[in-house]
Amino acid sequence: MKQIALLGATGSIGTSTLEVMRAYPEAFRLVSFSFHRNLTAARAIIQEFQPEYVAAGTESDAAILSQEFPAIQVGVGVAGLEAASVLPAVDVVLTAVSGSVGLLPTLAAIKAGKDIALANKETLVMAGEWVMAAVKAAGVTLLPVDSEHSAIFQCLQGETQNLDRLVITASGGSFRDLSREDLTQVTLTQALAHPNWSMGKKITIDSSTMMNKGLEVIEAHWLFGVDYDKIDVVLHRESIIHSLIQLRDGAFLAQLGPSDMREPIQYALTYPDRWPIEHAKPFELAQLGQLHFEPMSMTRFPMLALAYEVGKKGGAYPTVYNAANEIAAQAFMDGKISYLAIEAAVTQAVAAFHEEVTTLERVIEVDQETRQQVTAWIEGGKL
Ligand code: NDP
Ligand code: MG
C-alpha cells in the first residue's frame, strides 16, 4: 500500500491522480491533500477518501471543514501544504499545485525523506539546483509527472549512460497556426481551446505562449542533468509522441501514447512496475495514419528562446521568467491585459533583472519582488 499526499487535489492533475487511485484502492491510500478555493470538491474528496489531513486555501474554509469533519486535521496556506507533505504516514508526495507555491512544501517533503512525484514544474524551474541537491542528500526519488519528462524518463530506462540529446515535443498550443500579427486580436476563450490536451487554465495559456515549453526545457535540464545545447524542441501537432531521447550511436527512442495524464501519473506512482489503465478510447496506431514534425520558430515563439537564455544564465533568472509569467497570465485571464502583454511582461522583467543570485533564500525573495513589479506595471497601465 502506497500512502500518498496529494497537493492540488482539486485541479486537473489532482483529479486525474484521484482517478488512478480510485482504480487501485488496495494499492493507494490518500493520507492528505490540499485545495485552494474549491471547497465543494474538497468536501467530496474527504467523503470518498477519508484522509487524515487537509490543507485549505483560506482560514474560513479550514474552519468550515474542521466543523464538518471533526476527526480530520485541517491546516491553511503554505504551512498547511508543508504539514500535509511531511506526515509520518506519507510515502510519496504528488505535487500538483499550480505555480511557485509548490516549491517549499516539495522541499520540506524531500527533507523529511518522502519520495516525490512532480507535476509542478515551477519547483525545478525556480530551484532546480537546490531541489536536486536535496534529493541527493536525502536519498529519495523524484519522478516526473509532466508527460514530456515522463516520456524521457521512460525512454531512459537502461540507457542513461548512452544519452546524447533530449527532444521535447510541443503541440504548438491553441495559436500554433496564427502569425504574430494575428495575435493582437486573440481572446481568452480562443487561448483556452487547446487542440490536444484538457488541462488547467494557466498551463493552457502557457502552452499557447510557449512559456510551458520554456518551463519544460528548464525542468528537463535539472531532472536529467543535460546541457541546454543538448535539449531540442520540435513541433509535433498530434501530441502522440510525448518526447524522445537520442543516444550516442544516433538512435532515437520515443514514447507514444494518448493525451491522458493518468499514464504518466500512474507510472510515477507504480514505477518500476506498469499497471493496466482502462482508456475510454483505446489508442490505435493504424487509425492515426501520420505523425508530423516541424521546426520550432524562435521568432514566432520568443518565450521559448528566452527560456534557453534564462536557463543558461541560471541563478534567479528562471524565477523572474516564471514569476512574471504567473502574474501576467493571471492578468490576461482576468481581462486586465492583452494576450501579447504576457510576453511583454516576461521580456521586460527578465531585461530589468541584473543580479547574480546564489542562495535559495534570495531566489524566493526575487520571486516575490518580480510579482510585485509586474503587478505594478499592470496596475500602472504600463503593459
Ligand atoms: P489546475 O489549475 O487545474 O489546478 C491547480 C491546483 O492547485 C488546484 O488544486 C488548486 O486549488 C491549487 N492551487 C491553485 N493556486 C494555489 C495556491 N496559491 N496555493 C495552493 N494551491 C493552489 O492546474 P493543473 O492541474 O493543470 O496543473 C498543476 C501543476 O501541474 C502546474 O504546475 C502545471 O504546470 C503542472 N502540469 C499540469 C499538466 C496538466 O495536464 N494539467 C501537465 C503537466 C504539468 P483549487 O482548484 O481548489 O483552487
Ligand atoms: Mg508537459
XYZ file of C-alpha atoms and ligand atoms in Angstrom:
432
model
C 0.000 0.000 0.000
C 1.469 3.342 -1.076
C 0.480 6.268 1.161
C 0.048 9.477 -0.763
C -0.051 13.210 -0.049
C -1.700 14.982 -2.992
C -1.019 18.719 -3.204
C -3.542 20.359 -5.519
C -6.103 17.529 -5.373
C -8.887 19.701 -6.823
C -7.020 20.605 -10.035
C -6.690 18.901 -13.386
C -3.694 16.738 -12.396
C -5.164 16.231 -8.918
C -8.420 14.914 -10.381
C -6.560 12.537 -12.725
C -4.451 11.334 -9.786
C -7.577 10.551 -7.778
C -8.867 8.565 -10.772
C -5.686 6.494 -10.775
C -6.028 5.913 -7.031
C -9.704 5.059 -7.356
C -8.859 2.340 -9.900
C -6.477 0.654 -7.416
C -7.957 1.194 -3.942
C -5.966 -1.700 -2.498
C -2.669 -0.163 -3.668
C -3.028 3.524 -2.797
C -4.250 5.446 0.232
C -4.790 9.205 0.332
C -3.217 10.325 3.619
C -3.548 14.036 2.982
C -4.423 16.539 0.289
C -4.627 20.253 -0.376
C -7.054 22.513 -2.177
C -7.065 26.260 -2.681
C -10.569 27.586 -3.431
C -12.719 24.628 -4.412
C -14.385 23.754 -1.112
C -17.118 21.688 -2.777
C -14.600 19.407 -4.476
C -12.548 19.182 -1.264
C -15.604 18.033 0.690
C -16.307 15.289 -1.856
C -12.672 14.110 -1.695
C -12.809 13.936 2.112
C -16.006 11.925 1.998
C -14.673 9.485 -0.565
C -11.051 9.041 0.564
C -11.222 9.719 4.328
C -7.767 11.310 4.639
C -6.043 12.220 7.920
C -5.181 15.783 6.974
C -6.452 18.508 4.647
C -4.728 21.798 3.758
C -7.186 24.541 2.805
C -6.517 27.795 0.960
C -8.235 30.090 3.464
C -8.858 30.248 7.226
C -12.608 30.383 6.664
C -12.686 27.186 4.570
C -10.432 25.486 7.123
C -12.881 26.443 9.898
C -15.827 25.069 7.899
C -14.074 21.736 7.295
C -12.949 21.420 10.942
C -16.545 21.773 11.975
C -17.941 19.393 9.362
C -15.229 16.739 9.783
C -14.026 16.884 13.403
C -11.966 13.684 13.031
C -9.735 15.253 10.353
C -6.857 17.660 10.961
C -7.064 20.828 8.896
C -4.301 23.318 8.058
C -4.075 26.505 5.968
C -1.793 28.031 3.342
C 1.846 27.133 2.797
C 2.153 25.855 6.387
C -0.771 23.545 5.644
C 0.829 22.349 2.394
C 4.049 21.578 4.256
C 2.276 19.809 7.116
C 0.293 17.682 4.636
C 3.575 16.644 2.959
C 5.612 15.606 5.983
C 3.072 13.493 7.905
C 4.743 10.295 9.141
C 2.387 8.025 7.181
C 3.195 9.652 3.810
C 5.425 7.695 1.383
C 5.016 9.839 -1.734
C 4.081 13.482 -2.221
C 2.495 14.226 -5.567
C 2.929 17.972 -6.128
C 0.138 19.143 -8.421
C -0.492 22.664 -7.200
C -0.001 25.262 -9.880
C 2.634 27.949 -9.513
C 5.621 28.730 -7.331
C 3.682 27.821 -4.183
C 4.704 24.201 -4.944
C 8.363 24.773 -4.136
C 8.516 24.974 -0.329
C 6.263 22.018 0.505
C 8.128 19.875 -2.049
C 11.459 20.808 -0.451
C 10.064 20.117 3.018
C 8.862 16.699 1.854
C 12.267 15.846 0.364
C 13.992 16.814 3.604
C 11.510 14.642 5.526
C 12.572 11.655 3.375
C 9.472 11.465 1.177
C 9.621 10.383 -2.451
C 8.258 12.964 -4.882
C 6.065 12.635 -7.963
C 6.433 16.064 -9.516
C 3.840 17.697 -11.752
C 4.545 21.253 -10.569
C 7.217 22.432 -12.992
C 7.831 25.693 -11.156
C 9.628 23.749 -8.387
C 12.553 22.795 -10.640
C 12.423 25.965 -12.723
C 12.939 28.134 -9.652
C 15.161 25.942 -7.579
C 16.445 23.028 -9.661
C 19.919 23.289 -8.230
C 18.764 23.197 -4.603
C 15.970 20.694 -5.109
C 18.180 18.173 -6.925
C 20.885 18.574 -4.239
C 18.265 17.979 -1.524
C 17.007 14.870 -3.354
C 20.548 13.505 -3.445
C 21.268 14.354 0.195
C 18.007 12.787 1.418
C 18.360 9.704 -0.807
C 14.767 10.000 -2.038
C 13.471 9.557 -5.574
C 11.910 12.353 -7.591
C 9.901 11.090 -10.543
C 8.419 13.285 -13.282
C 4.683 13.523 -13.917
C 4.827 16.098 -16.727
C 4.152 13.993 -19.848
C 7.287 15.051 -21.767
C 9.576 14.337 -18.825
C 7.829 11.083 -18.052
C 8.351 10.100 -21.703
C 12.064 10.893 -21.469
C 12.324 9.045 -18.163
C 10.603 6.002 -19.667
C 12.946 6.021 -22.690
C 15.955 6.369 -20.407
C 15.379 3.095 -18.575
C 18.639 1.169 -19.025
C 20.022 3.859 -21.369
C 21.173 6.626 -19.023
C 24.843 6.072 -19.844
C 24.131 6.302 -23.614
C 22.158 9.558 -23.586
C 23.278 12.251 -26.005
C 20.302 14.584 -26.544
C 16.720 15.221 -25.443
C 13.978 16.057 -27.923
C 10.900 17.570 -26.300
C 7.769 17.683 -28.411
C 5.396 20.665 -28.457
C 1.861 20.646 -29.829
C 2.186 24.355 -30.593
C -0.805 25.253 -28.419
C -4.021 26.956 -29.392
C -2.415 29.624 -31.633
C 0.090 27.494 -33.497
C -1.327 28.477 -36.895
C -1.544 32.204 -36.185
C 1.115 34.740 -37.150
C 2.426 37.235 -34.608
C 0.256 39.851 -36.255
C -2.845 37.700 -35.712
C -2.040 37.526 -32.000
C -3.016 41.161 -31.399
C -6.664 40.139 -31.811
C -6.957 36.898 -29.805
C -9.316 36.350 -26.882
C -9.161 34.334 -23.665
C -11.695 31.804 -24.955
C -9.550 31.168 -28.023
C -6.427 30.825 -25.895
C -8.136 28.261 -23.673
C -9.062 25.965 -26.589
C -6.065 23.617 -26.638
C -6.012 21.369 -29.718
C -4.963 18.155 -27.900
C -4.960 18.340 -24.112
C -7.525 19.205 -21.473
C -5.599 20.904 -18.645
C -5.812 23.671 -16.055
C -6.340 27.181 -17.453
C -2.938 28.614 -16.616
C -0.977 25.821 -18.302
C -3.269 26.050 -21.338
C -2.393 29.744 -21.724
C 1.275 28.828 -21.173
C 1.049 26.253 -23.963
C -0.097 28.906 -26.400
C 2.677 31.378 -25.473
C 5.204 28.502 -25.427
C 6.011 29.531 -21.833
C 5.026 25.989 -20.904
C 7.621 24.528 -23.261
C 10.166 27.002 -21.950
C 9.493 25.891 -18.382
C 9.745 22.267 -19.544
C 13.162 22.829 -21.126
C 14.462 24.207 -17.818
C 12.739 21.400 -15.886
C 14.375 18.809 -18.183
C 17.796 20.385 -17.714
C 17.587 19.806 -13.956
C 15.785 16.469 -13.962
C 18.129 14.770 -16.394
C 21.300 16.837 -15.928
C 21.510 17.676 -19.649
C 23.100 20.887 -21.038
C 20.734 23.333 -22.721
C 22.592 22.881 -26.018
C 21.549 19.234 -25.916
C 17.824 19.902 -25.435
C 15.796 20.394 -28.619
C 12.130 21.256 -29.019
C 10.224 20.075 -32.085
C 6.680 20.990 -33.123
C 4.580 17.828 -33.240
C 0.939 18.643 -33.840
C -0.564 15.321 -32.853
C 0.940 15.128 -29.320
C 1.255 11.378 -29.845
C 4.990 11.204 -29.264
C 5.352 12.699 -25.803
C 9.117 13.208 -26.202
C 12.264 11.416 -27.377
C 15.863 10.804 -26.463
C 18.752 10.412 -28.858
C 21.535 8.013 -27.909
C 25.232 8.315 -28.684
C 25.005 5.950 -31.678
C 22.347 8.228 -33.214
C 19.321 6.041 -32.355
C 16.140 7.805 -31.230
C 13.843 6.302 -28.622
C 10.340 7.742 -28.326
C 7.393 7.219 -26.020
C 3.936 7.329 -27.610
C 0.530 7.411 -26.014
C -2.870 9.069 -25.853
C -3.194 12.580 -24.375
C -4.174 11.226 -20.976
C -2.291 12.395 -17.900
C -3.318 9.259 -15.998
C -0.496 7.437 -17.801
C 2.461 9.478 -16.554
C 0.794 9.907 -13.140
C 0.312 6.174 -12.725
C 3.829 5.418 -13.982
C 5.268 7.788 -11.356
C 3.235 6.019 -8.670
C 3.901 2.405 -9.730
C 7.451 2.745 -11.121
C 9.253 0.497 -11.967
C 6.076 -1.544 -12.471
C 3.385 -0.877 -15.062
C -0.275 -1.486 -14.411
C -3.245 -1.513 -16.818
C -5.328 1.634 -17.381
C -8.834 1.490 -18.768
C -8.925 4.054 -21.568
C -12.245 5.318 -22.839
C -10.801 5.486 -26.369
C -8.166 2.786 -26.966
C -5.062 4.008 -28.753
C -4.897 2.721 -32.355
C -1.741 3.452 -34.353
C -3.317 2.429 -37.664
C -6.128 4.953 -37.112
C -3.611 7.786 -36.649
C -2.187 7.448 -40.130
C 0.513 10.112 -39.961
C 2.659 11.977 -37.480
C 4.119 15.394 -38.281
C 7.240 17.221 -37.149
C 8.236 20.833 -37.823
C 10.986 23.086 -36.515
C 10.012 25.495 -33.723
C 10.325 29.107 -34.766
C 12.121 31.109 -32.081
C 10.868 34.361 -33.623
C 7.249 33.203 -33.633
C 7.662 31.926 -30.065
C 10.105 34.314 -28.334
C 9.258 32.872 -24.902
C 10.950 29.639 -25.924
C 14.105 31.472 -26.970
C 14.028 33.372 -23.668
C 13.785 30.109 -21.696
C 17.131 28.965 -23.090
C 18.594 32.360 -22.268
C 17.412 32.460 -18.638
C 18.196 28.775 -18.191
C 21.794 29.265 -19.275
C 22.190 32.346 -17.074
C 20.890 30.344 -14.107
C 20.629 31.850 -10.611
C 17.295 33.631 -10.231
C 16.764 34.346 -13.956
C 14.395 31.396 -14.455
C 12.481 32.554 -11.355
C 11.998 36.028 -12.841
C 10.869 34.438 -16.123
C 8.356 32.244 -14.301
C 7.068 34.796 -11.769
C 6.486 37.497 -14.391
C 4.524 34.987 -16.450
C 2.422 33.807 -13.491
C 1.271 37.368 -12.790
C 0.835 38.295 -16.452
C -1.030 35.112 -17.430
C -3.401 35.654 -14.495
C -3.903 39.308 -15.506
C -4.738 38.171 -19.040
C -7.233 35.642 -17.649
C -8.743 38.443 -15.529
C -9.130 40.620 -18.625
C -6.646 43.218 -17.359
C -4.065 42.963 -20.147
C -3.937 41.837 -23.751
C -2.558 38.485 -24.843
C 0.696 39.921 -26.196
C 1.251 41.831 -22.947
C 2.051 38.473 -21.314
C 5.171 38.190 -23.447
C 5.961 41.865 -22.925
C 5.793 41.422 -19.139
C 8.132 38.444 -19.149
C 10.602 40.026 -21.570
C 10.640 43.307 -19.634
C 11.038 41.619 -16.242
C 13.967 39.500 -17.443
C 15.600 42.515 -19.123
C 15.282 44.560 -15.928
C 16.965 41.896 -13.792
C 20.730 42.056 -13.287
C 21.677 40.141 -10.213
C 23.822 37.127 -9.601
C 21.877 35.048 -7.120
C 23.464 32.130 -5.313
C 21.077 31.328 -2.458
C 17.627 29.819 -2.373
C 16.511 32.471 0.142
C 17.283 35.191 -2.386
C 15.546 33.243 -5.183
C 12.386 33.221 -3.089
C 12.673 36.971 -2.483
C 13.242 37.601 -6.199
C 10.077 35.612 -6.928
C 8.104 37.981 -4.671
C 9.816 41.115 -5.959
C 9.133 40.173 -9.582
C 5.472 39.582 -8.791
C 5.212 42.999 -7.157
C 6.993 44.681 -10.034
C 4.844 43.105 -12.748
C 1.693 43.789 -10.728
C 2.740 47.454 -10.510
C 3.299 47.575 -14.283
C -0.165 46.139 -14.864
C -1.848 48.466 -12.396
C 0.041 51.433 -13.790
C -1.145 50.577 -17.311
C 2.434 50.018 -18.448
C 1.822 46.789 -20.328
P -5.165 23.447 -12.084
O -5.291 24.911 -12.192
O -6.165 22.576 -12.721
O -5.089 23.038 -10.534
C -4.251 23.714 -9.649
C -4.379 23.122 -8.256
O -3.593 23.900 -7.357
C -5.797 23.149 -7.703
O -5.932 22.090 -6.798
C -5.844 24.494 -6.998
O -6.831 24.521 -5.971
C -4.458 24.552 -6.413
N -3.943 25.907 -6.244
C -4.013 26.937 -7.124
N -3.421 28.036 -6.615
C -2.958 27.689 -5.403
C -2.289 28.403 -4.360
N -1.934 29.695 -4.484
N -1.995 27.738 -3.223
C -2.310 26.435 -3.085
N -2.954 25.720 -4.020
C -3.274 26.339 -5.161
O -3.678 23.104 -12.599
P -3.155 21.781 -13.304
O -3.630 20.576 -12.580
O -3.346 21.890 -14.757
O -1.574 21.940 -13.085
C -0.953 21.743 -11.821
C 0.566 21.755 -11.996
O 0.932 20.654 -12.809
C 1.103 23.002 -12.706
O 2.360 23.321 -12.172
C 1.232 22.555 -14.149
O 2.236 23.272 -14.840
C 1.626 21.100 -13.968
N 1.254 20.232 -15.091
C -0.043 20.095 -15.483
C -0.390 19.281 -16.544
C -1.821 19.068 -16.950
O -2.081 18.230 -17.833
N -2.792 19.749 -16.383
C 0.643 18.572 -17.308
C 1.958 18.730 -16.772
C 2.251 19.537 -15.702
P -8.408 24.937 -6.236
O -8.780 24.325 -7.554
O -9.096 24.299 -5.074
O -8.487 26.417 -6.228
Mg 4.020 18.882 -20.385
